[in-house]
PDB file of C-alpha atoms in Angstrom:
ATOM      1  CA  MET A   2     -32.510  28.287  -1.682  1.00  0.00           C
ATOM      2  CA  ILE A   3     -32.442  30.578   1.336  1.00  0.00           C
ATOM      3  CA  ARG A   4     -29.488  32.998   1.612  1.00  0.00           C
ATOM      4  CA  ASP A   5     -29.985  33.628   5.304  1.00  0.00           C
ATOM      5  CA  HIS A   6     -29.435  31.463   8.369  1.00  0.00           C
ATOM      6  CA  THR A   7     -32.448  32.801  10.233  1.00  0.00           C
ATOM      7  CA  SER A   8     -35.746  30.969  10.015  1.00  0.00           C
ATOM      8  CA  HIS A   9     -37.925  34.087  10.535  1.00  0.00           C
ATOM      9  CA  GLY A  10     -40.252  31.950  12.656  1.00  0.00           C
ATOM     10  CA  ARG A  11     -40.612  29.220  10.013  1.00  0.00           C
ATOM     11  CA  LYS A  12     -38.891  26.147  11.442  1.00  0.00           C
ATOM     12  CA  ALA A  13     -38.357  23.264   9.031  1.00  0.00           C
ATOM     13  CA  ALA A  14     -39.576  19.782   9.916  1.00  0.00           C
ATOM     14  CA  TYR A  15     -36.889  17.971  11.964  1.00  0.00           C
ATOM     15  CA  PRO A  16     -33.911  20.006  10.641  1.00  0.00           C
ATOM     16  CA  VAL A  17     -30.822  17.933   9.862  1.00  0.00           C
ATOM     17  CA  VAL A  18     -27.950  20.359   9.274  1.00  0.00           C
ATOM     18  CA  ALA A  19     -24.672  19.798   7.404  1.00  0.00           C
ATOM     19  CA  ILE A  20     -22.114  22.559   8.033  1.00  0.00           C
ATOM     20  CA  GLY A  21     -19.226  23.586   5.794  1.00  0.00           C
ATOM     21  CA  ASN A  22     -17.858  25.718   2.976  1.00  0.00           C
ATOM     22  CA  PHE A  23     -18.151  22.780   0.548  1.00  0.00           C
ATOM     23  CA  ASP A  24     -15.860  24.323  -2.083  1.00  0.00           C
ATOM     24  CA  GLY A  25     -15.789  21.801  -4.924  1.00  0.00           C
ATOM     25  CA  VAL A  26     -18.482  19.568  -3.351  1.00  0.00           C
ATOM     26  CA  HIS A  27     -15.847  16.816  -3.556  1.00  0.00           C
ATOM     27  CA  ARG A  28     -16.151  13.196  -2.405  1.00  0.00           C
ATOM     28  CA  GLY A  29     -15.473  14.122   1.212  1.00  0.00           C
ATOM     29  CA  HIS A  30     -18.211  16.762   1.142  1.00  0.00           C
ATOM     30  CA  GLN A  31     -20.518  14.332  -0.641  1.00  0.00           C
ATOM     31  CA  ALA A  32     -20.104  11.828   2.203  1.00  0.00           C
ATOM     32  CA  VAL A  33     -21.212  14.450   4.761  1.00  0.00           C
ATOM     33  CA  LEU A  34     -24.146  15.564   2.610  1.00  0.00           C
ATOM     34  CA  LYS A  35     -25.231  11.983   1.887  1.00  0.00           C
ATOM     35  CA  ARG A  36     -25.365  11.153   5.592  1.00  0.00           C
ATOM     36  CA  ALA A  37     -27.414  14.277   6.308  1.00  0.00           C
ATOM     37  CA  VAL A  38     -29.869  13.549   3.480  1.00  0.00           C
ATOM     38  CA  GLU A  39     -30.283   9.913   4.569  1.00  0.00           C
ATOM     39  CA  LYS A  40     -30.971  10.940   8.168  1.00  0.00           C
ATOM     40  CA  ALA A  41     -33.467  13.601   7.088  1.00  0.00           C
ATOM     41  CA  LYS A  42     -35.348  11.066   4.976  1.00  0.00           C
ATOM     42  CA  ALA A  43     -35.375   8.531   7.808  1.00  0.00           C
ATOM     43  CA  LYS A  44     -36.821  11.136  10.181  1.00  0.00           C
ATOM     44  CA  LYS A  45     -39.184  12.624   7.574  1.00  0.00           C
ATOM     45  CA  GLY A  46     -37.291  15.838   8.162  1.00  0.00           C
ATOM     46  CA  THR A  47     -35.460  18.483   6.160  1.00  0.00           C
ATOM     47  CA  GLY A  48     -31.860  18.280   4.971  1.00  0.00           C
ATOM     48  CA  ILE A  49     -30.257  21.713   5.366  1.00  0.00           C
ATOM     49  CA  VAL A  50     -26.791  22.986   4.480  1.00  0.00           C
ATOM     50  CA  LEU A  51     -25.362  25.794   6.566  1.00  0.00           C
ATOM     51  CA  THR A  52     -22.625  27.527   4.596  1.00  0.00           C
ATOM     52  CA  PHE A  53     -20.988  30.932   4.438  1.00  0.00           C
ATOM     53  CA  GLU A  54     -20.938  33.831   1.973  1.00  0.00           C
ATOM     54  CA  PRO A  55     -18.421  35.193   1.305  1.00  0.00           C
ATOM     55  CA  HIS A  56     -15.829  32.522   2.117  1.00  0.00           C
ATOM     56  CA  PRO A  57     -14.532  33.214   5.665  1.00  0.00           C
ATOM     57  CA  LEU A  58     -10.991  33.872   4.439  1.00  0.00           C
ATOM     58  CA  ARG A  59     -12.283  36.747   2.297  1.00  0.00           C
ATOM     59  CA  VAL A  60     -13.049  38.495   5.583  1.00  0.00           C
ATOM     60  CA  LEU A  61     -10.332  37.102   7.848  1.00  0.00           C
ATOM     61  CA  ALA A  62      -7.464  37.319   5.316  1.00  0.00           C
ATOM     62  CA  PRO A  63      -8.599  39.874   2.719  1.00  0.00           C
ATOM     63  CA  THR A  64      -5.135  40.274   1.142  1.00  0.00           C
ATOM     64  CA  GLN A  65      -4.851  36.567   0.373  1.00  0.00           C
ATOM     65  CA  ASP A  66      -5.348  35.743  -3.316  1.00  0.00           C
ATOM     66  CA  LEU A  67      -8.018  33.082  -2.923  1.00  0.00           C
ATOM     67  CA  LYS A  68      -9.028  30.867  -5.806  1.00  0.00           C
ATOM     68  CA  PHE A  69     -11.959  28.495  -5.608  1.00  0.00           C
ATOM     69  CA  LEU A  70     -12.981  25.205  -7.206  1.00  0.00           C
ATOM     70  CA  MET A  71     -16.471  26.586  -7.832  1.00  0.00           C
ATOM     71  CA  THR A  72     -18.272  29.886  -7.898  1.00  0.00           C
ATOM     72  CA  PHE A  73     -20.826  30.265  -5.126  1.00  0.00           C
ATOM     73  CA  GLU A  74     -23.703  29.690  -7.565  1.00  0.00           C
ATOM     74  CA  GLU A  75     -22.098  26.511  -8.923  1.00  0.00           C
ATOM     75  CA  ARG A  76     -21.624  25.265  -5.368  1.00  0.00           C
ATOM     76  CA  LEU A  77     -25.319  25.785  -4.635  1.00  0.00           C
ATOM     77  CA  ARG A  78     -26.321  23.829  -7.739  1.00  0.00           C
ATOM     78  CA  TRP A  79     -24.136  20.848  -6.818  1.00  0.00           C
ATOM     79  CA  ILE A  80     -25.248  20.861  -3.180  1.00  0.00           C
ATOM     80  CA  GLU A  81     -28.904  20.815  -4.171  1.00  0.00           C
ATOM     81  CA  ARG A  82     -28.279  17.861  -6.509  1.00  0.00           C
ATOM     82  CA  THR A  83     -27.393  15.743  -3.473  1.00  0.00           C
ATOM     83  CA  GLY A  84     -30.959  15.935  -2.167  1.00  0.00           C
ATOM     84  CA  ILE A  85     -30.457  18.771   0.309  1.00  0.00           C
ATOM     85  CA  ARG A  86     -33.748  20.656   0.622  1.00  0.00           C
ATOM     86  CA  GLN A  87     -32.476  24.031   1.849  1.00  0.00           C
ATOM     87  CA  VAL A  88     -29.207  25.948   1.738  1.00  0.00           C
ATOM     88  CA  ARG A  89     -28.828  28.583   4.431  1.00  0.00           C
ATOM     89  CA  ALA A  90     -26.026  30.998   3.552  1.00  0.00           C
ATOM     90  CA  VAL A  91     -24.722  32.971   6.509  1.00  0.00           C
ATOM     91  CA  PRO A  92     -23.450  36.468   5.643  1.00  0.00           C
ATOM     92  CA  PHE A  93     -19.918  36.048   6.983  1.00  0.00           C
ATOM     93  CA  THR A  94     -18.902  39.279   8.690  1.00  0.00           C
ATOM     94  CA  ARG A  95     -16.405  40.284  11.390  1.00  0.00           C
ATOM     95  CA  ASP A  96     -19.235  40.242  13.925  1.00  0.00           C
ATOM     96  CA  PHE A  97     -20.197  36.718  12.904  1.00  0.00           C
ATOM     97  CA  ALA A  98     -16.539  35.621  13.077  1.00  0.00           C
ATOM     98  CA  ASP A  99     -16.412  36.908  16.677  1.00  0.00           C
ATOM     99  CA  LEU A 100     -19.182  34.588  17.878  1.00  0.00           C
ATOM    100  CA  SER A 101     -17.903  32.197  20.528  1.00  0.00           C
ATOM    101  CA  PRO A 102     -18.463  28.465  19.976  1.00  0.00           C
ATOM    102  CA  ARG A 103     -21.326  28.574  22.484  1.00  0.00           C
ATOM    103  CA  GLU A 104     -22.927  31.597  20.814  1.00  0.00           C
ATOM    104  CA  PHE A 105     -22.672  29.926  17.396  1.00  0.00           C
ATOM    105  CA  ALA A 106     -24.308  26.735  18.664  1.00  0.00           C
ATOM    106  CA  ARG A 107     -27.034  28.556  20.582  1.00  0.00           C
ATOM    107  CA  LYS A 108     -27.904  31.391  18.202  1.00  0.00           C
ATOM    108  CA  ILE A 109     -27.380  29.771  14.817  1.00  0.00           C
ATOM    109  CA  LEU A 110     -27.931  26.040  15.240  1.00  0.00           C
ATOM    110  CA  CYS A 111     -30.436  26.027  18.076  1.00  0.00           C
ATOM    111  CA  GLU A 112     -32.445  29.260  17.937  1.00  0.00           C
ATOM    112  CA  ASP A 113     -32.326  30.117  14.226  1.00  0.00           C
ATOM    113  CA  LEU A 114     -32.294  26.687  12.584  1.00  0.00           C
ATOM    114  CA  GLY A 115     -33.811  24.551  15.342  1.00  0.00           C
ATOM    115  CA  ALA A 116     -31.320  21.812  14.463  1.00  0.00           C
ATOM    116  CA  LYS A 117     -32.135  18.295  15.659  1.00  0.00           C
ATOM    117  CA  GLU A 118     -29.047  16.638  14.191  1.00  0.00           C
ATOM    118  CA  VAL A 119     -25.815  18.109  12.824  1.00  0.00           C
ATOM    119  CA  PHE A 120     -23.293  16.525  10.442  1.00  0.00           C
ATOM    120  CA  VAL A 121     -19.732  17.806  10.036  1.00  0.00           C
ATOM    121  CA  GLY A 122     -16.428  16.622   8.590  1.00  0.00           C
ATOM    122  CA  GLY A 123     -13.788  15.103  10.834  1.00  0.00           C
ATOM    123  CA  HIS A 124     -11.658  18.285  10.992  1.00  0.00           C
ATOM    124  CA  PHE A 125     -14.508  20.684  11.713  1.00  0.00           C
ATOM    125  CA  ALA A 126     -13.719  23.737  13.878  1.00  0.00           C
ATOM    126  CA  PHE A 127     -16.011  26.655  14.688  1.00  0.00           C
ATOM    127  CA  GLY A 128     -16.458  29.856  16.641  1.00  0.00           C
ATOM    128  CA  LYS A 129     -14.038  32.725  17.183  1.00  0.00           C
ATOM    129  CA  ASP A 130     -10.497  31.819  16.094  1.00  0.00           C
ATOM    130  CA  ARG A 131     -11.825  28.329  15.256  1.00  0.00           C
ATOM    131  CA  LYS A 132     -11.448  27.376  18.905  1.00  0.00           C
ATOM    132  CA  GLY A 133     -14.478  25.099  18.983  1.00  0.00           C
ATOM    133  CA  THR A 134     -13.796  21.390  18.347  1.00  0.00           C
ATOM    134  CA  ILE A 135     -16.132  18.562  17.414  1.00  0.00           C
ATOM    135  CA  ARG A 136     -16.124  17.437  21.049  1.00  0.00           C
ATOM    136  CA  ASP A 137     -17.139  20.953  22.076  1.00  0.00           C
ATOM    137  CA  LEU A 138     -19.994  20.893  19.567  1.00  0.00           C
ATOM    138  CA  GLN A 139     -21.125  17.474  20.801  1.00  0.00           C
ATOM    139  CA  ALA A 140     -21.160  18.739  24.390  1.00  0.00           C
ATOM    140  CA  LEU A 141     -23.111  21.845  23.356  1.00  0.00           C
ATOM    141  CA  GLY A 142     -25.510  19.651  21.410  1.00  0.00           C
ATOM    142  CA  ASP A 143     -26.183  17.516  24.478  1.00  0.00           C
ATOM    143  CA  GLU A 144     -26.944  20.712  26.393  1.00  0.00           C
ATOM    144  CA  LEU A 145     -29.008  22.454  23.731  1.00  0.00           C
ATOM    145  CA  GLY A 146     -30.894  19.484  22.340  1.00  0.00           C
ATOM    146  CA  PHE A 147     -29.253  18.342  19.087  1.00  0.00           C
ATOM    147  CA  GLN A 148     -27.075  15.387  18.131  1.00  0.00           C
ATOM    148  CA  VAL A 149     -23.700  15.836  16.415  1.00  0.00           C
ATOM    149  CA  HIS A 150     -22.216  13.342  13.953  1.00  0.00           C
ATOM    150  CA  ALA A 151     -18.599  13.566  12.759  1.00  0.00           C
ATOM    151  CA  VAL A 152     -18.232  11.924   9.337  1.00  0.00           C
ATOM    152  CA  GLU A 153     -14.935  10.163   8.733  1.00  0.00           C
ATOM    153  CA  ALA A 154     -12.694  11.507   5.996  1.00  0.00           C
ATOM    154  CA  VAL A 155     -12.837   9.854   2.581  1.00  0.00           C
ATOM    155  CA  LEU A 156      -9.385   8.524   1.701  1.00  0.00           C
ATOM    156  CA  VAL A 157      -7.909   8.333  -1.798  1.00  0.00           C
ATOM    157  CA  GLY A 158      -4.400   6.971  -2.086  1.00  0.00           C
ATOM    158  CA  GLY A 159      -4.242   6.733   1.683  1.00  0.00           C
ATOM    159  CA  ARG A 160      -4.759  10.487   2.128  1.00  0.00           C
ATOM    160  CA  PRO A 161      -7.917  12.449   2.962  1.00  0.00           C
ATOM    161  CA  VAL A 162      -9.800  14.120   0.137  1.00  0.00           C
ATOM    162  CA  SER A 163      -9.589  17.901   0.544  1.00  0.00           C
ATOM    163  CA  SER A 164     -10.147  21.050  -1.482  1.00  0.00           C
ATOM    164  CA  SER A 165      -6.508  22.092  -0.985  1.00  0.00           C
ATOM    165  CA  ARG A 166      -5.267  18.766  -2.361  1.00  0.00           C
ATOM    166  CA  ILE A 167      -7.479  19.183  -5.423  1.00  0.00           C
ATOM    167  CA  ARG A 168      -6.120  22.697  -5.978  1.00  0.00           C
ATOM    168  CA  GLU A 169      -2.559  21.340  -5.845  1.00  0.00           C
ATOM    169  CA  TYR A 170      -3.365  18.711  -8.473  1.00  0.00           C
ATOM    170  CA  LEU A 171      -5.023  21.236 -10.773  1.00  0.00           C
ATOM    171  CA  MET A 172      -2.131  23.689 -10.540  1.00  0.00           C
ATOM    172  CA  ALA A 173       0.151  20.834 -11.612  1.00  0.00           C
ATOM    173  CA  GLY A 174      -2.134  19.858 -14.529  1.00  0.00           C
ATOM    174  CA  ARG A 175      -3.086  16.585 -12.842  1.00  0.00           C
ATOM    175  CA  VAL A 176      -6.763  16.788 -13.774  1.00  0.00           C
ATOM    176  CA  ALA A 177      -7.242  12.995 -13.801  1.00  0.00           C
ATOM    177  CA  ASP A 178      -6.012  12.854 -10.186  1.00  0.00           C
ATOM    178  CA  ALA A 179      -8.313  15.766  -9.304  1.00  0.00           C
ATOM    179  CA  ARG A 180     -11.217  13.797 -10.800  1.00  0.00           C
ATOM    180  CA  GLU A 181     -10.539  10.937  -8.359  1.00  0.00           C
ATOM    181  CA  LEU A 182     -11.079  13.339  -5.462  1.00  0.00           C
ATOM    182  CA  LEU A 183     -13.985  15.288  -6.953  1.00  0.00           C
ATOM    183  CA  GLY A 184     -15.901  12.273  -8.230  1.00  0.00           C
ATOM    184  CA  ARG A 185     -16.278  14.019 -11.605  1.00  0.00           C
ATOM    185  CA  ASP A 186     -14.199  15.986 -14.106  1.00  0.00           C
ATOM    186  CA  TYR A 187     -13.083  19.442 -13.055  1.00  0.00           C
ATOM    187  CA  ASN A 188     -14.696  22.084 -15.238  1.00  0.00           C
ATOM    188  CA  LEU A 189     -14.667  25.770 -16.057  1.00  0.00           C
ATOM    189  CA  GLU A 190     -17.626  27.758 -17.364  1.00  0.00           C
ATOM    190  CA  GLY A 191     -17.941  30.910 -19.406  1.00  0.00           C
ATOM    191  CA  ARG A 192     -19.361  32.467 -22.558  1.00  0.00           C
ATOM    192  CA  VAL A 193     -17.711  32.058 -25.936  1.00  0.00           C
ATOM    193  CA  ILE A 194     -15.964  35.260 -26.997  1.00  0.00           C
ATOM    194  CA  PRO A 195     -14.418  36.326 -30.321  1.00  0.00           C
ATOM    195  CA  GLY A 196     -10.739  35.485 -30.578  1.00  0.00           C
ATOM    196  CA  ALA A 197      -7.979  36.649 -32.887  1.00  0.00           C
ATOM    197  CA  GLN A 198      -8.958  33.930 -35.409  1.00  0.00           C
ATOM    198  CA  ARG A 199      -5.434  32.515 -35.205  1.00  0.00           C
ATOM    199  CA  GLY A 200      -6.626  28.947 -34.696  1.00  0.00           C
ATOM    200  CA  ARG A 201      -9.013  29.245 -37.639  1.00  0.00           C
ATOM    201  CA  ALA A 202      -6.203  30.594 -39.824  1.00  0.00           C
ATOM    202  CA  LEU A 203      -4.150  27.509 -38.938  1.00  0.00           C
ATOM    203  CA  GLY A 204      -7.050  25.202 -39.804  1.00  0.00           C
ATOM    204  CA  TYR A 205      -8.049  24.496 -36.199  1.00  0.00           C
ATOM    205  CA  PRO A 206     -10.796  26.888 -35.059  1.00  0.00           C
ATOM    206  CA  THR A 207     -11.425  27.173 -31.326  1.00  0.00           C
ATOM    207  CA  ALA A 208     -14.174  28.299 -28.961  1.00  0.00           C
ATOM    208  CA  ASN A 209     -12.598  30.707 -26.487  1.00  0.00           C
ATOM    209  CA  PHE A 210     -13.623  32.087 -23.122  1.00  0.00           C
ATOM    210  CA  ILE A 211     -12.070  33.789 -20.125  1.00  0.00           C
ATOM    211  CA  PRO A 212     -12.914  31.864 -16.931  1.00  0.00           C
ATOM    212  CA  PRO A 213     -14.128  33.629 -13.765  1.00  0.00           C
ATOM    213  CA  ALA A 214     -11.276  35.375 -11.963  1.00  0.00           C
ATOM    214  CA  GLU A 215     -12.008  33.640  -8.652  1.00  0.00           C
ATOM    215  CA  ARG A 216     -11.717  30.113 -10.076  1.00  0.00           C
ATOM    216  CA  VAL A 217      -8.715  27.784  -9.866  1.00  0.00           C
ATOM    217  CA  ILE A 218      -7.294  27.555 -13.397  1.00  0.00           C
ATOM    218  CA  PRO A 219      -5.441  24.319 -14.189  1.00  0.00           C
ATOM    219  CA  CYS A 220      -1.813  24.544 -15.254  1.00  0.00           C
ATOM    220  CA  SER A 221      -1.226  26.043 -18.710  1.00  0.00           C
ATOM    221  CA  GLY A 222      -1.061  23.349 -21.357  1.00  0.00           C
ATOM    222  CA  ILE A 223      -3.062  20.992 -23.563  1.00  0.00           C
ATOM    223  CA  TYR A 224      -5.850  18.720 -22.310  1.00  0.00           C
ATOM    224  CA  ALA A 225      -8.317  16.155 -23.586  1.00  0.00           C
ATOM    225  CA  VAL A 226     -11.705  17.725 -22.853  1.00  0.00           C
ATOM    226  CA  ARG A 227     -15.435  17.233 -23.108  1.00  0.00           C
ATOM    227  CA  ALA A 228     -17.426  20.425 -23.514  1.00  0.00           C
ATOM    228  CA  GLU A 229     -21.102  20.978 -22.753  1.00  0.00           C
ATOM    229  CA  LEU A 230     -22.502  23.333 -25.373  1.00  0.00           C
ATOM    230  CA  LYS A 231     -25.950  23.846 -26.910  1.00  0.00           C
ATOM    231  CA  GLY A 232     -27.314  20.896 -24.947  1.00  0.00           C
ATOM    232  CA  ARG A 233     -24.685  18.569 -26.391  1.00  0.00           C
ATOM    233  CA  VAL A 234     -21.440  17.036 -25.125  1.00  0.00           C
ATOM    234  CA  LEU A 235     -18.613  17.556 -27.619  1.00  0.00           C
ATOM    235  CA  ASN A 236     -15.140  15.992 -27.560  1.00  0.00           C
ATOM    236  CA  GLY A 237     -12.132  18.162 -28.175  1.00  0.00           C
ATOM    237  CA  ALA A 238      -8.617  19.255 -27.374  1.00  0.00           C
ATOM    238  CA  GLY A 239      -8.458  22.096 -24.875  1.00  0.00           C
ATOM    239  CA  TYR A 240      -5.769  24.674 -24.332  1.00  0.00           C
ATOM    240  CA  ILE A 241      -5.086  26.931 -21.351  1.00  0.00           C
ATOM    241  CA  GLY A 242      -2.503  29.652 -21.817  1.00  0.00           C
ATOM    242  CA  THR A 243      -1.452  32.847 -23.576  1.00  0.00           C
ATOM    243  CA  GLN A 244      -0.337  31.577 -27.024  1.00  0.00           C
ATOM    244  CA  PRO A 245       3.349  32.508 -26.659  1.00  0.00           C
ATOM    245  CA  THR A 246       4.178  31.443 -30.220  1.00  0.00           C
ATOM    246  CA  LEU A 247       1.555  33.766 -31.705  1.00  0.00           C
ATOM    247  CA  GLY A 248       2.039  36.683 -29.331  1.00  0.00           C
ATOM    248  CA  SER A 249       1.107  36.997 -25.671  1.00  0.00           C
ATOM    249  CA  GLN A 250      -2.457  37.705 -24.629  1.00  0.00           C
ATOM    250  CA  GLU A 251      -4.747  37.291 -21.637  1.00  0.00           C
ATOM    251  CA  ARG A 252      -4.836  33.744 -20.277  1.00  0.00           C
ATOM    252  CA  ARG A 253      -7.905  31.950 -21.523  1.00  0.00           C
ATOM    253  CA  VAL A 254      -9.448  28.567 -22.267  1.00  0.00           C
ATOM    254  CA  GLU A 255      -9.613  27.526 -25.925  1.00  0.00           C
ATOM    255  CA  THR A 256     -11.260  24.364 -27.240  1.00  0.00           C
ATOM    256  CA  HIS A 257     -10.942  22.808 -30.672  1.00  0.00           C
ATOM    257  CA  PHE A 258     -13.859  20.443 -31.338  1.00  0.00           C
ATOM    258  CA  PHE A 259     -13.348  17.320 -33.404  1.00  0.00           C
ATOM    259  CA  GLU A 260     -16.718  17.968 -35.105  1.00  0.00           C
ATOM    260  CA  PRO A 261     -17.065  21.284 -37.037  1.00  0.00           C
ATOM    261  CA  GLN A 262     -19.345  23.801 -35.298  1.00  0.00           C
ATOM    262  CA  ASP A 263     -21.327  26.825 -36.458  1.00  0.00           C
ATOM    263  CA  ASP A 264     -21.013  30.284 -34.935  1.00  0.00           C
ATOM    264  CA  LEU A 265     -20.739  29.837 -31.151  1.00  0.00           C
ATOM    265  CA  TYR A 266     -20.193  33.430 -30.031  1.00  0.00           C
ATOM    266  CA  ASP A 267     -21.852  34.408 -26.736  1.00  0.00           C
ATOM    267  CA  LEU A 268     -23.104  30.881 -26.020  1.00  0.00           C
ATOM    268  CA  PRO A 269     -22.562  29.449 -22.528  1.00  0.00           C
ATOM    269  CA  ILE A 270     -19.941  26.705 -22.440  1.00  0.00           C
ATOM    270  CA  ARG A 271     -18.686  24.316 -19.773  1.00  0.00           C
ATOM    271  CA  VAL A 272     -15.346  22.592 -20.428  1.00  0.00           C
ATOM    272  CA  ASN A 273     -14.617  19.389 -18.509  1.00  0.00           C
ATOM    273  CA  PHE A 274     -10.921  18.524 -18.255  1.00  0.00           C
ATOM    274  CA  VAL A 275     -10.442  14.787 -18.721  1.00  0.00           C
ATOM    275  CA  ASP A 276      -6.664  14.355 -18.891  1.00  0.00           C
ATOM    276  CA  TRP A 277      -3.380  16.202 -19.350  1.00  0.00           C
ATOM    277  CA  ILE A 278      -1.511  15.942 -22.655  1.00  0.00           C
ATOM    278  CA  ARG A 279       1.452  18.317 -22.448  1.00  0.00           C
ATOM    279  CA  PRO A 280       2.631  21.660 -21.027  1.00  0.00           C
ATOM    280  CA  GLU A 281       2.443  24.961 -22.893  1.00  0.00           C
ATOM    281  CA  GLN A 282       5.343  25.382 -25.320  1.00  0.00           C
ATOM    282  CA  THR A 283       6.838  27.989 -27.629  1.00  0.00           C
ATOM    283  CA  PHE A 284       7.487  26.855 -31.215  1.00  0.00           C
ATOM    284  CA  LYS A 285      10.008  28.226 -33.700  1.00  0.00           C
ATOM    285  CA  ASP A 286       7.372  28.773 -36.410  1.00  0.00           C
ATOM    286  CA  LYS A 287       3.747  28.114 -37.350  1.00  0.00           C
ATOM    287  CA  ALA A 288       4.602  24.944 -39.269  1.00  0.00           C
ATOM    288  CA  GLU A 289       6.065  23.372 -36.133  1.00  0.00           C
ATOM    289  CA  LEU A 290       3.020  24.546 -34.161  1.00  0.00           C
ATOM    290  CA  VAL A 291       0.621  22.929 -36.654  1.00  0.00           C
ATOM    291  CA  ARG A 292       2.489  19.614 -36.487  1.00  0.00           C
ATOM    292  CA  GLN A 293       2.210  19.674 -32.702  1.00  0.00           C
ATOM    293  CA  ILE A 294      -1.505  20.544 -32.840  1.00  0.00           C
ATOM    294  CA  GLU A 295      -2.119  17.516 -35.058  1.00  0.00           C
ATOM    295  CA  GLU A 296      -0.275  15.301 -32.575  1.00  0.00           C
ATOM    296  CA  ASP A 297      -2.214  16.797 -29.649  1.00  0.00           C
ATOM    297  CA  ILE A 298      -5.544  16.112 -31.360  1.00  0.00           C
ATOM    298  CA  HIS A 299      -4.519  12.513 -32.058  1.00  0.00           C
ATOM    299  CA  LYS A 300      -3.637  12.019 -28.367  1.00  0.00           C
ATOM    300  CA  ALA A 301      -6.846  13.696 -27.171  1.00  0.00           C
ATOM    301  CA  LYS A 302      -8.969  11.423 -29.380  1.00  0.00           C
ATOM    302  CA  ALA A 303      -7.184   8.343 -28.063  1.00  0.00           C
ATOM    303  CA  ILE A 304      -7.748   9.425 -24.440  1.00  0.00           C
ATOM    304  CA  LEU A 305     -11.441  10.188 -24.964  1.00  0.00           C
ATOM    305  CA  GLU A 306     -12.049   6.916 -26.795  1.00  0.00           C
ATOM    306  CA  GLN A 307     -10.848   4.866 -23.807  1.00  0.00           C
TER     307      GLN A 307
END
């Protein structure tokens, strides 16, 4: 992976470039990447992603509290799984944001990457103040020597797949709907940390972690989950919240596995959210909480067995 848009004199064979932020690498992004990879293979060329680090809004709207569907490293891993050969990450600065559409096409796509063909989503805009349209890019491509392909939006439920739509679903706990747009379960990653042992004291031990601050956290509540841990996939009931019944604490992800596990502290864990069970609640006592936990586990098992 190359974290620089410049080729330093080393032009790839017949560069086919897909441009975008690709947060979530959802089904719409996958359609753009698939087309670029197929064209590169047909031309015996190189599939390249041109993306931006940090996200442009970090620079253009620094006070905005941005949350992402993936960390940058996760995004790179998923992009490379599509068959893309190189990822060129542009350092997004104020100076870069001030490039005109023509300067972007000439300096970045033509001179630095040597692009032969370019693939973008149907709502692509570029250059200073996002004034450049797809038609502008096509005209610049005709002038500078590269072809531009606009990939039609992928529709789910009659509406285009988008990162913002996925965020809305996750914030409402609608992880199954988010999966339809992502093409896979939404997940959070972290390392297992010691907890207050409250779940263990109740008879339901959990593996806990605090997700990255920049990630979108699904709505607080209970979920049916599948966790990737120690090279295995384990079924469980997941919780996101602050344990209001047992005393408030930092919001975290907790997973109770249906199969007993040994000491998991400091191990990397990835929790995939399969479906929503219920919102976070406050219970009058621990006995009521335990009864609800038992019901939640029963529902999670039924969901995961389907």
